[in-house]
GROMACS .gro file of N, CA and C in nm:
model
  504
    1UNK      N    1  -7.409  16.972  -0.350
    1UNK     CA    2  -7.517  16.906  -0.281
    1UNK      C    3  -7.632  16.886  -0.380
    2UNK      N    4  -7.681  16.761  -0.395
    2UNK     CA    5  -7.789  16.736  -0.489
    2UNK      C    6  -7.920  16.797  -0.440
    3UNK      N    7  -7.998  16.842  -0.533
    3UNK     CA    8  -8.129  16.899  -0.499
    3UNK      C    9  -8.234  16.790  -0.505
    4UNK      N   10  -8.327  16.793  -0.413
    4UNK     CA   11  -8.437  16.697  -0.410
    4UNK      C   12  -8.564  16.766  -0.459
    5UNK      N   13  -8.642  16.694  -0.540
    5UNK     CA   14  -8.768  16.752  -0.587
    5UNK      C   15  -8.874  16.734  -0.480
    6UNK      N   16  -8.979  16.812  -0.491
    6UNK     CA   17  -9.089  16.802  -0.395
    6UNK      C   18  -9.158  16.667  -0.406
    7UNK      N   19  -9.162  16.610  -0.528
    7UNK     CA   20  -9.229  16.481  -0.547
    7UNK      C   21  -9.147  16.364  -0.493
    8UNK      N   22  -9.016  16.378  -0.490
    8UNK     CA   23  -8.929  16.269  -0.448
    8UNK      C   24  -8.823  16.321  -0.352
    9UNK      N   25  -8.861  16.350  -0.228
    9UNK     CA   26  -8.764  16.406  -0.134
    9UNK      C   27  -8.656  16.306  -0.096
   10UNK      N   28  -8.543  16.358  -0.055
   10UNK     CA   29  -8.435  16.273  -0.006
   10UNK      C   30  -8.372  16.191  -0.116
   11UNK      N   31  -8.337  16.067  -0.083
   11UNK     CA   32  -8.267  15.979  -0.177
   11UNK      C   33  -8.360  15.891  -0.259
   12UNK      N   34  -8.491  15.909  -0.243
   12UNK     CA   35  -8.585  15.826  -0.318
   12UNK      C   36  -8.567  15.851  -0.467
   13UNK      N   37  -8.562  15.743  -0.543
   13UNK     CA   38  -8.553  15.753  -0.688
   13UNK      C   39  -8.693  15.775  -0.745
   14UNK      N   40  -8.704  15.851  -0.853
   14UNK     CA   41  -8.834  15.867  -0.917
   14UNK      C   42  -8.886  15.731  -0.964
   15UNK      N   43  -9.015  15.715  -0.965
   15UNK     CA   44  -9.078  15.592  -1.008
   15UNK      C   45  -9.160  15.621  -1.134
   16UNK      N   46  -9.095  15.615  -1.250
   16UNK     CA   47  -9.164  15.657  -1.372
   16UNK      C   48  -9.284  15.570  -1.408
   17UNK      N   49  -9.279  15.439  -1.383
   17UNK     CA   50  -9.394  15.356  -1.416
   17UNK      C   51  -9.513  15.387  -1.327
   18UNK      N   52  -9.488  15.405  -1.199
   18UNK     CA   53  -9.596  15.441  -1.106
   18UNK      C   54  -9.657  15.575  -1.148
   19UNK      N   55  -9.573  15.671  -1.183
   19UNK     CA   56  -9.624  15.802  -1.226
   19UNK      C   57  -9.707  15.789  -1.352
   20UNK      N   58  -9.661  15.708  -1.448
   20UNK     CA   59  -9.737  15.687  -1.571
   20UNK      C   60  -9.868  15.615  -1.541
   21UNK      N   61  -9.865  15.516  -1.452
   21UNK     CA   62  -9.987  15.444  -1.414
   21UNK      C   63 -10.088  15.539  -1.350
   22UNK      N   64 -10.040  15.625  -1.262
   22UNK     CA   65 -10.130  15.721  -1.197
   22UNK      C   66 -10.192  15.817  -1.298
   23UNK      N   67 -10.113  15.861  -1.395
   23UNK     CA   68 -10.167  15.950  -1.498
   23UNK      C   69 -10.274  15.878  -1.580
   24UNK      N   70 -10.248  15.752  -1.614
   24UNK     CA   71 -10.347  15.675  -1.691
   24UNK      C   72 -10.477  15.656  -1.611
   25UNK      N   73 -10.465  15.628  -1.481
   25UNK     CA   74 -10.584  15.611  -1.398
   25UNK      C   75 -10.667  15.739  -1.393
   26UNK      N   76 -10.599  15.854  -1.391
   26UNK     CA   77 -10.671  15.981  -1.392
   26UNK      C   78 -10.742  16.004  -1.525
   27UNK      N   79 -10.679  15.963  -1.634
   27UNK     CA   80 -10.735  15.986  -1.767
   27UNK      C   81 -10.836  15.881  -1.808
   28UNK      N   82 -10.829  15.763  -1.749
   28UNK     CA   83 -10.918  15.651  -1.787
   28UNK      C   84 -10.993  15.598  -1.665
   29UNK      N   85 -11.084  15.675  -1.609
   29UNK     CA   86 -11.155  15.629  -1.490
   29UNK      C   87 -11.227  15.497  -1.517
   30UNK      N   88 -11.217  15.407  -1.422
   30UNK     CA   89 -11.282  15.277  -1.434
   30UNK      C   90 -11.196  15.169  -1.497
   31UNK      N   91 -11.089  15.209  -1.565
   31UNK     CA   92 -10.999  15.110  -1.623
   31UNK      C   93 -10.907  15.056  -1.515
   32UNK      N   94 -10.864  14.932  -1.530
   32UNK     CA   95 -10.772  14.874  -1.434
   32UNK      C   96 -10.630  14.890  -1.489
   33UNK      N   97 -10.549  14.962  -1.414
   33UNK     CA   98 -10.410  14.988  -1.452
   33UNK      C   99 -10.322  14.911  -1.354
   34UNK      N  100 -10.231  14.829  -1.406
   34UNK     CA  101 -10.144  14.747  -1.322
   34UNK      C  102 -10.001  14.752  -1.375
   35UNK      N  103  -9.906  14.722  -1.289
   35UNK     CA  104  -9.766  14.703  -1.330
   35UNK      C  105  -9.728  14.563  -1.286
   36UNK      N  106  -9.704  14.476  -1.384
   36UNK     CA  107  -9.671  14.337  -1.356
   36UNK      C  108  -9.541  14.303  -1.427
   37UNK      N  109  -9.444  14.257  -1.352
   37UNK     CA  110  -9.311  14.227  -1.405
   37UNK      C  111  -9.253  14.346  -1.482
   38UNK      N  112  -9.273  14.465  -1.426
   38UNK     CA  113  -9.217  14.585  -1.486
   38UNK      C  114  -9.289  14.633  -1.611
   39UNK      N  115  -9.404  14.574  -1.643
   39UNK     CA  116  -9.479  14.614  -1.762
   39UNK      C  117  -9.610  14.678  -1.720
   40UNK      N  118  -9.637  14.795  -1.774
   40UNK     CA  119  -9.761  14.867  -1.748
   40UNK      C  120  -9.871  14.809  -1.835
   41UNK      N  121  -9.982  14.767  -1.772
   41UNK     CA  122 -10.095  14.712  -1.847
   41UNK      C  123 -10.222  14.790  -1.812
   42UNK      N  124 -10.310  14.800  -1.910
   42UNK     CA  125 -10.437  14.868  -1.892
   42UNK      C  126 -10.546  14.775  -1.944
   43UNK      N  127 -10.646  14.748  -1.859
   43UNK     CA  128 -10.758  14.662  -1.897
   43UNK      C  129 -10.886  14.746  -1.900
   44UNK      N  130 -10.971  14.723  -2.002
   44UNK     CA  131 -11.094  14.801  -2.012
   44UNK      C  132 -11.194  14.763  -1.903
   45UNK      N  133 -11.302  14.839  -1.898
   45UNK     CA  134 -11.411  14.810  -1.806
   45UNK      C  135 -11.461  14.668  -1.827
   46UNK      N  136 -11.503  14.605  -1.720
   46UNK     CA  137 -11.555  14.469  -1.729
   46UNK      C  138 -11.699  14.473  -1.782
   47UNK      N  139 -11.740  14.364  -1.848
   47UNK     CA  140 -11.875  14.359  -1.899
   47UNK      C  141 -11.968  14.288  -1.801
   48UNK      N  142 -12.096  14.283  -1.836
   48UNK     CA  143 -12.197  14.222  -1.750
   48UNK      C  144 -12.170  14.076  -1.717
   49UNK      N  145 -12.139  13.992  -1.816
   49UNK     CA  146 -12.111  13.852  -1.783
   49UNK      C  147 -11.992  13.837  -1.687
   50UNK      N  148 -11.890  13.920  -1.700
   50UNK     CA  149 -11.777  13.915  -1.607
   50UNK      C  150 -11.825  13.946  -1.466
   51UNK      N  151 -11.906  14.051  -1.452
   51UNK     CA  152 -11.959  14.088  -1.321
   51UNK      C  153 -12.048  13.978  -1.264
   52UNK      N  154 -12.127  13.915  -1.350
   52UNK     CA  155 -12.215  13.806  -1.306
   52UNK      C  156 -12.132  13.687  -1.257
   53UNK      N  157 -12.025  13.654  -1.329
   53UNK     CA  158 -11.937  13.544  -1.285
   53UNK      C  159 -11.871  13.577  -1.152
   54UNK      N  160 -11.830  13.701  -1.134
   54UNK     CA  161 -11.767  13.742  -1.009
   54UNK      C  162 -11.866  13.732  -0.893
   55UNK      N  163 -11.990  13.772  -0.915
   55UNK     CA  164 -12.092  13.757  -0.811
   55UNK      C  165 -12.114  13.611  -0.778
   56UNK      N  166 -12.116  13.526  -0.880
   56UNK     CA  167 -12.135  13.382  -0.859
   56UNK      C  168 -12.021  13.324  -0.777
   57UNK      N  169 -11.902  13.375  -0.794
   57UNK     CA  170 -11.787  13.331  -0.713
   57UNK      C  171 -11.801  13.381  -0.569
   58UNK      N  172 -11.847  13.503  -0.553
   58UNK     CA  173 -11.856  13.563  -0.419
   58UNK      C  174 -11.963  13.497  -0.332
   59UNK      N  175 -12.074  13.457  -0.389
   59UNK     CA  176 -12.186  13.406  -0.309
   59UNK      C  177 -12.149  13.290  -0.217
   60UNK      N  178 -12.077  13.186  -0.263
   60UNK     CA  179 -12.040  13.079  -0.170
   60UNK      C  180 -11.945  13.127  -0.059
   61UNK      N  181 -11.862  13.224  -0.090
   61UNK     CA  182 -11.771  13.278   0.012
   61UNK      C  183 -11.849  13.349   0.121
   62UNK      N  184 -11.945  13.430   0.079
   62UNK     CA  185 -12.027  13.503   0.176
   62UNK      C  186 -12.119  13.407   0.252
   63UNK      N  187 -12.172  13.306   0.181
   63UNK     CA  188 -12.258  13.206   0.247
   63UNK      C  189 -12.182  13.125   0.350
   64UNK      N  190 -12.052  13.110   0.331
   64UNK     CA  191 -11.968  13.037   0.427
   64UNK      C  192 -11.935  13.122   0.549
   65UNK      N  193 -11.985  13.246   0.550
   65UNK     CA  194 -11.965  13.332   0.666
   65UNK      C  195 -11.843  13.422   0.658
   66UNK      N  196 -11.773  13.418   0.546
   66UNK     CA  197 -11.657  13.506   0.531
   66UNK      C  198 -11.705  13.650   0.513
   67UNK      N  199 -11.632  13.742   0.567
   67UNK     CA  200 -11.660  13.886   0.551
   67UNK      C  201 -11.789  13.927   0.621
   68UNK      N  202 -11.826  13.856   0.729
   68UNK     CA  203 -11.950  13.891   0.798
   68UNK      C  204 -11.928  13.978   0.921
   69UNK      N  205 -11.804  14.024   0.940
   69UNK     CA  206 -11.774  14.107   1.055
   69UNK      C  207 -11.732  14.028   1.178
   70UNK      N  208 -11.749  13.896   1.172
   70UNK     CA  209 -11.713  13.810   1.285
   70UNK      C  210 -11.599  13.715   1.251
   71UNK      N  211 -11.543  13.729   1.131
   71UNK     CA  212 -11.434  13.642   1.090
   71UNK      C  213 -11.304  13.722   1.084
   72UNK      N  214 -11.195  13.651   1.065
   72UNK     CA  215 -11.064  13.714   1.057
   72UNK      C  216 -11.031  13.760   0.917
   73UNK      N  217 -11.126  13.747   0.825
   73UNK     CA  218 -11.100  13.782   0.685
   73UNK      C  219 -11.211  13.869   0.628
   74UNK      N  220 -11.175  13.936   0.519
   74UNK     CA  221 -11.270  14.015   0.440
   74UNK      C  222 -11.263  13.968   0.295
   75UNK      N  223 -11.375  13.969   0.227
   75UNK     CA  224 -11.382  13.938   0.084
   75UNK      C  225 -11.399  14.072   0.013
   76UNK      N  226 -11.300  14.108  -0.070
   76UNK     CA  227 -11.298  14.240  -0.133
   76UNK      C  228 -11.276  14.230  -0.284
   77UNK      N  229 -11.334  14.322  -0.356
   77UNK     CA  230 -11.312  14.333  -0.500
   77UNK      C  231 -11.218  14.448  -0.528
   78UNK      N  232 -11.130  14.429  -0.626
   78UNK     CA  233 -11.048  14.537  -0.679
   78UNK      C  234 -10.954  14.604  -0.580
   79UNK      N  235 -10.893  14.530  -0.491
   79UNK     CA  236 -10.798  14.587  -0.394
   79UNK      C  237 -10.656  14.571  -0.448
   80UNK      N  238 -10.577  14.676  -0.438
   80UNK     CA  239 -10.441  14.675  -0.492
   80UNK      C  240 -10.348  14.585  -0.413
   81UNK      N  241 -10.276  14.500  -0.483
   81UNK     CA  242 -10.182  14.404  -0.424
   81UNK      C  243 -10.041  14.437  -0.469
   82UNK      N  244  -9.954  14.476  -0.376
   82UNK     CA  245  -9.814  14.502  -0.407
   82UNK      C  246  -9.749  14.369  -0.441
   83UNK      N  247  -9.684  14.359  -0.555
   83UNK     CA  248  -9.620  14.234  -0.598
   83UNK      C  249  -9.471  14.236  -0.564
   84UNK      N  250  -9.418  14.123  -0.521
   84UNK     CA  251  -9.275  14.118  -0.486
   84UNK      C  252  -9.182  14.109  -0.607
   85UNK      N  253  -9.237  14.106  -0.728
   85UNK     CA  254  -9.155  14.086  -0.847
   85UNK      C  255  -9.078  14.209  -0.892
   86UNK      N  256  -9.111  14.326  -0.839
   86UNK     CA  257  -9.040  14.447  -0.877
   86UNK      C  258  -9.080  14.562  -0.788
   87UNK      N  259  -8.998  14.668  -0.782
   87UNK     CA  260  -9.024  14.777  -0.689
   87UNK      C  261  -9.151  14.855  -0.719
   88UNK      N  262  -9.199  14.851  -0.843
   88UNK     CA  263  -9.320  14.924  -0.879
   88UNK      C  264  -9.437  14.830  -0.911
   89UNK      N  265  -9.415  14.700  -0.906
   89UNK     CA  266  -9.515  14.604  -0.950
   89UNK      C  267  -9.633  14.596  -0.854
   90UNK      N  268  -9.752  14.597  -0.913
   90UNK     CA  269  -9.874  14.576  -0.837
   90UNK      C  270  -9.981  14.523  -0.931
   91UNK      N  271 -10.080  14.457  -0.874
   91UNK     CA  272 -10.192  14.405  -0.950
   91UNK      C  273 -10.320  14.440  -0.876
   92UNK      N  274 -10.429  14.438  -0.948
   92UNK     CA  275 -10.560  14.461  -0.888
   92UNK      C  276 -10.648  14.342  -0.925
   93UNK      N  277 -10.644  14.237  -0.843
   93UNK     CA  278 -10.724  14.118  -0.875
   93UNK      C  279 -10.873  14.147  -0.864
   94UNK      N  280 -10.952  14.069  -0.938
   94UNK     CA  281 -11.097  14.085  -0.932
   94UNK      C  282 -11.149  14.066  -0.790
   95UNK      N  283 -11.096  13.968  -0.721
   95UNK     CA  284 -11.145  13.934  -0.589
   95UNK      C  285 -11.027  13.893  -0.502
   96UNK      N  286 -11.032  13.929  -0.377
   96UNK     CA  287 -10.927  13.888  -0.283
   96UNK      C  288 -10.989  13.856  -0.149
   97UNK      N  289 -10.932  13.760  -0.082
   97UNK     CA  290 -10.965  13.733   0.057
   97UNK      C  291 -10.843  13.776   0.136
   98UNK      N  292 -10.865  13.873   0.223
   98UNK     CA  293 -10.755  13.935   0.297
   98UNK      C  294 -10.782  13.927   0.446
   99UNK      N  295 -10.675  13.939   0.525
   99UNK     CA  296 -10.690  13.948   0.670
   99UNK      C  297 -10.777  14.069   0.702
  100UNK      N  298 -10.857  14.057   0.807
  100UNK     CA  299 -10.948  14.166   0.846
  100UNK      C  300 -10.873  14.295   0.879
  101UNK      N  301 -10.747  14.283   0.920
  101UNK     CA  302 -10.668  14.403   0.952
  101UNK      C  303 -10.587  14.453   0.831
  102UNK      N  304 -10.639  14.427   0.710
  102UNK     CA  305 -10.566  14.463   0.588
  102UNK      C  306 -10.530  14.611   0.584
  103UNK      N  307 -10.614  14.696   0.644
  103UNK     CA  308 -10.586  14.840   0.640
  103UNK      C  309 -10.456  14.877   0.710
  104UNK      N  310 -10.407  14.791   0.797
  104UNK     CA  311 -10.279  14.813   0.863
  104UNK      C  312 -10.161  14.777   0.773
  105UNK      N  313 -10.189  14.721   0.656
  105UNK     CA  314 -10.086  14.675   0.563
  105UNK      C  315 -10.079  14.761   0.437
  106UNK      N  316 -10.135  14.881   0.443
  106UNK     CA  317 -10.130  14.972   0.329
  106UNK      C  318  -9.985  15.011   0.303
  107UNK      N  319  -9.941  14.996   0.178
  107UNK     CA  320  -9.805  15.037   0.142
  107UNK      C  321  -9.817  15.170   0.070
  108UNK      N  322  -9.770  15.178  -0.052
  108UNK     CA  323  -9.782  15.303  -0.126
  108UNK      C  324  -9.872  15.284  -0.246
  109UNK      N  325  -9.917  15.394  -0.300
  109UNK     CA  326  -9.998  15.395  -0.421
  109UNK      C  327 -10.128  15.313  -0.405
  110UNK      N  328 -10.184  15.318  -0.286
  110UNK     CA  329 -10.310  15.251  -0.254
  110UNK      C  330 -10.305  15.100  -0.276
  111UNK      N  331 -10.190  15.040  -0.247
  111UNK     CA  332 -10.172  14.895  -0.256
  111UNK      C  333 -10.141  14.841  -0.117
  112UNK      N  334 -10.161  14.712  -0.102
  112UNK     CA  335 -10.142  14.647   0.027
  112UNK      C  336 -10.035  14.540   0.018
  113UNK      N  337  -9.966  14.520   0.129
  113UNK     CA  338  -9.860  14.421   0.140
  113UNK      C  339  -9.918  14.281   0.114
  114UNK      N  340  -9.849  14.200   0.036
  114UNK     CA  341  -9.901  14.066   0.005
  114UNK      C  342  -9.919  13.977   0.129
  115UNK      N  343  -9.855  14.011   0.240
  115UNK     CA  344  -9.865  13.928   0.360
  115UNK      C  345 -10.008  13.919   0.412
  116UNK      N  346 -10.094  14.016   0.381
  116UNK     CA  347 -10.231  14.012   0.433
  116UNK      C  348 -10.329  13.945   0.337
  117UNK      N  349 -10.281  13.898   0.224
  117UNK     CA  350 -10.368  13.831   0.126
  117UNK      C  351 -10.367  13.680   0.149
  118UNK      N  352 -10.486  13.622   0.158
  118UNK     CA  353 -10.497  13.477   0.172
  118UNK      C  354 -10.529  13.410   0.039
  119UNK      N  355 -10.596  13.483  -0.050
  119UNK     CA  356 -10.632  13.429  -0.181
  119UNK      C  357 -10.660  13.546  -0.274
  120UNK      N  358 -10.613  13.536  -0.396
  120UNK     CA  359 -10.653  13.631  -0.501
  120UNK      C  360 -10.714  13.550  -0.613
  121UNK      N  361 -10.815  13.608  -0.676
  121UNK     CA  362 -10.889  13.536  -0.778
  121UNK      C  363 -10.917  13.630  -0.894
  122UNK      N  364 -10.899  13.580  -1.014
  122UNK     CA  365 -10.922  13.655  -1.136
  122UNK      C  366 -11.027  13.579  -1.218
  123UNK      N  367 -11.133  13.646  -1.257
  123UNK     CA  368 -11.231  13.587  -1.349
  123UNK      C  369 -11.179  13.616  -1.489
  124UNK      N  370 -11.150  13.511  -1.565
  124UNK     CA  371 -11.089  13.530  -1.695
  124UNK      C  372 -11.141  13.427  -1.794
  125UNK      N  373 -11.127  13.458  -1.921
  125UNK     CA  374 -11.167  13.362  -2.023
  125UNK      C  375 -11.059  13.353  -2.129
  126UNK      N  376 -11.044  13.457  -2.208
  126UNK     CA  377 -10.952  13.452  -2.321
  126UNK      C  378 -10.806  13.471  -2.284
  127UNK      N  379 -10.777  13.543  -2.178
  127UNK     CA  380 -10.637  13.571  -2.144
  127UNK      C  381 -10.583  13.480  -2.034
  128UNK      N  382 -10.645  13.363  -2.013
  128UNK     CA  383 -10.602  13.277  -1.903
  128UNK      C  384 -10.458  13.227  -1.918
  129UNK      N  385 -10.406  13.223  -2.040
  129UNK     CA  386 -10.267  13.177  -2.059
  129UNK      C  387 -10.164  13.279  -2.012
  130UNK      N  388 -10.204  13.406  -2.013
  130UNK     CA  389 -10.109  13.510  -1.975
  130UNK      C  390 -10.134  13.566  -1.836
  131UNK      N  391 -10.239  13.520  -1.768
  131UNK     CA  392 -10.262  13.570  -1.633
  131UNK      C  393 -10.149  13.529  -1.541
  132UNK      N  394 -10.121  13.614  -1.446
  132UNK     CA  395 -10.009  13.595  -1.354
  132UNK      C  396 -10.032  13.479  -1.257
  133UNK      N  397 -10.149  13.474  -1.198
  133UNK     CA  398 -10.180  13.373  -1.098
  133UNK      C  399 -10.291  13.287  -1.152
  134UNK      N  400 -10.267  13.154  -1.177
  134UNK     CA  401 -10.379  13.076  -1.228
  134UNK      C  402 -10.369  12.928  -1.199
  135UNK      N  403 -10.486  12.873  -1.184
  135UNK     CA  404 -10.511  12.730  -1.178
  135UNK      C  405 -10.634  12.713  -1.266
  136UNK      N  406 -10.627  12.627  -1.366
  136UNK     CA  407 -10.735  12.613  -1.463
  136UNK      C  408 -10.825  12.498  -1.423
  137UNK      N  409 -10.957  12.525  -1.421
  137UNK     CA  410 -11.058  12.423  -1.394
  137UNK      C  411 -11.155  12.421  -1.510
  138UNK      N  412 -11.207  12.303  -1.541
  138UNK     CA  413 -11.300  12.287  -1.652
  138UNK      C  414 -11.443  12.272  -1.599
  139UNK      N  415 -11.541  12.303  -1.684
  139UNK     CA  416 -11.680  12.280  -1.644
  139UNK      C  417 -11.698  12.135  -1.599
  140UNK      N  418 -11.777  12.118  -1.496
  140UNK     CA  419 -11.798  11.985  -1.438
  140UNK      C  420 -11.710  11.961  -1.316
  141UNK      N  421 -11.610  12.045  -1.297
  141UNK     CA  422 -11.521  12.030  -1.182
  141UNK      C  423 -11.563  12.123  -1.069
  142UNK      N  424 -11.522  12.085  -0.950
  142UNK     CA  425 -11.533  12.171  -0.833
  142UNK      C  426 -11.393  12.228  -0.809
  143UNK      N  427 -11.386  12.354  -0.777
  143UNK     CA  428 -11.257  12.417  -0.747
  143UNK      C  429 -11.251  12.440  -0.596
  144UNK      N  430 -11.180  12.350  -0.525
  144UNK     CA  431 -11.170  12.368  -0.380
  144UNK      C  432 -11.075  12.482  -0.346
  145UNK      N  433 -11.115  12.565  -0.254
  145UNK     CA  434 -11.030  12.676  -0.211
  145UNK      C  435 -10.950  12.633  -0.088
  146UNK      N  436 -10.833  12.691  -0.068
  146UNK     CA  437 -10.748  12.649   0.045
  146UNK      C  438 -10.813  12.682   0.179
  147UNK      N  439 -10.787  12.598   0.276
  147UNK     CA  440 -10.843  12.617   0.411
  147UNK      C  441 -10.796  12.749   0.473
  148UNK      N  442 -10.686  12.803   0.424
  148UNK     CA  443 -10.632  12.928   0.480
  148UNK      C  444 -10.726  13.046   0.463
  149UNK      N  445 -10.831  13.033   0.381
  149UNK     CA  446 -10.925  13.145   0.365
  149UNK      C  447 -11.015  13.158   0.488
  150UNK      N  448 -11.021  13.055   0.571
  150UNK     CA  449 -11.101  13.064   0.693
  150UNK      C  450 -11.232  12.989   0.689
  151UNK      N  451 -11.259  12.917   0.582
  151UNK     CA  452 -11.381  12.836   0.570
  151UNK      C  453 -11.357  12.730   0.465
  152UNK      N  454 -11.441  12.627   0.468
  152UNK     CA  455 -11.433  12.521   0.367
  152UNK      C  456 -11.527  12.558   0.253
  153UNK      N  457 -11.469  12.591   0.138
  153UNK     CA  458 -11.549  12.636   0.024
  153UNK      C  459 -11.496  12.573  -0.103
  154UNK      N  460 -11.589  12.524  -0.187
  154UNK     CA  461 -11.556  12.479  -0.322
  154UNK      C  462 -11.645  12.556  -0.418
  155UNK      N  463 -11.590  12.593  -0.531
  155UNK     CA  464 -11.664  12.667  -0.632
  155UNK      C  465 -11.707  12.572  -0.742
  156UNK      N  466 -11.831  12.584  -0.787
  156UNK     CA  467 -11.885  12.503  -0.896
  156UNK      C  468 -11.850  12.571  -1.028
  157UNK      N  469 -11.762  12.510  -1.104
  157UNK     CA  470 -11.713  12.570  -1.228
  157UNK      C  471 -11.826  12.588  -1.329
  158UNK      N  472 -11.919  12.489  -1.338
  158UNK     CA  473 -12.033  12.504  -1.430
  158UNK      C  474 -12.111  12.631  -1.402
  159UNK      N  475 -12.140  12.658  -1.274
  159UNK     CA  476 -12.217  12.778  -1.238
  159UNK      C  477 -12.143  12.905  -1.279
  160UNK      N  478 -12.013  12.907  -1.259
  160UNK     CA  479 -11.935  13.026  -1.292
  160UNK      C  480 -11.931  13.048  -1.443
  161UNK      N  481 -11.911  12.939  -1.518
  161UNK     CA  482 -11.907  12.950  -1.664
  161UNK      C  483 -12.042  12.996  -1.718
  162UNK      N  484 -12.151  12.939  -1.665
  162UNK     CA  485 -12.285  12.981  -1.709
  162UNK      C  486 -12.308  13.130  -1.678
  163UNK      N  487 -12.268  13.173  -1.557
  163UNK     CA  488 -12.288  13.311  -1.519
  163UNK      C  489 -12.205  13.405  -1.607
  164UNK      N  490 -12.087  13.361  -1.648
  164UNK     CA  491 -11.998  13.445  -1.728
  164UNK      C  492 -12.023  13.440  -1.877
  165UNK      N  493 -12.121  13.360  -1.918
  165UNK     CA  494 -12.153  13.350  -2.061
  165UNK      C  495 -12.255  13.458  -2.100
  166UNK      N  496 -12.242  13.512  -2.221
  166UNK     CA  497 -12.342  13.610  -2.268
  166UNK      C  498 -12.481  13.548  -2.265
  167UNK      N  499 -12.581  13.627  -2.232
  167UNK     CA  500 -12.717  13.578  -2.214
  167UNK      C  501 -12.800  13.584  -2.344
  168UNK      N  502 -12.738  13.605  -2.456
  168UNK     CA  503 -12.812  13.620  -2.583
  168UNK      C  504 -12.844  13.488  -2.645
   0.00000   0.00000   0.00000
């Protein structure tokens, strides 16, 4: 009769990448640790311009009434998204618009089922070619968001680029 460990009772297989990711999160507080396509990635703390760009993205969403307690959606930063690409895969997007009942979709390792996500957004500059989810917009363009988010919103790319640029 096979013995089961306390960490993995029954027939569950050990999840070495998840365990390594959890150890890294404990050792590197504030860093974003993700598993995408079976690869463990670690991103450093975000800088001020990144945070400013993220705020600039959030303001039109909040102004449109999203996440005001009276809508079917919430606008959240840094929420874990379980990815369907692998048994351990997950990402932590900068911003997500999720169903208001997202807490009912908690899976494992503090991640949520993708079914409750309406939009995920990543503020990026240099690594845009390798980002998992992307649509590229240039300064001067408006980036219309899908109606499925619960409001009609377009983002001004010039404003986001200005906000994300160093202020020196």
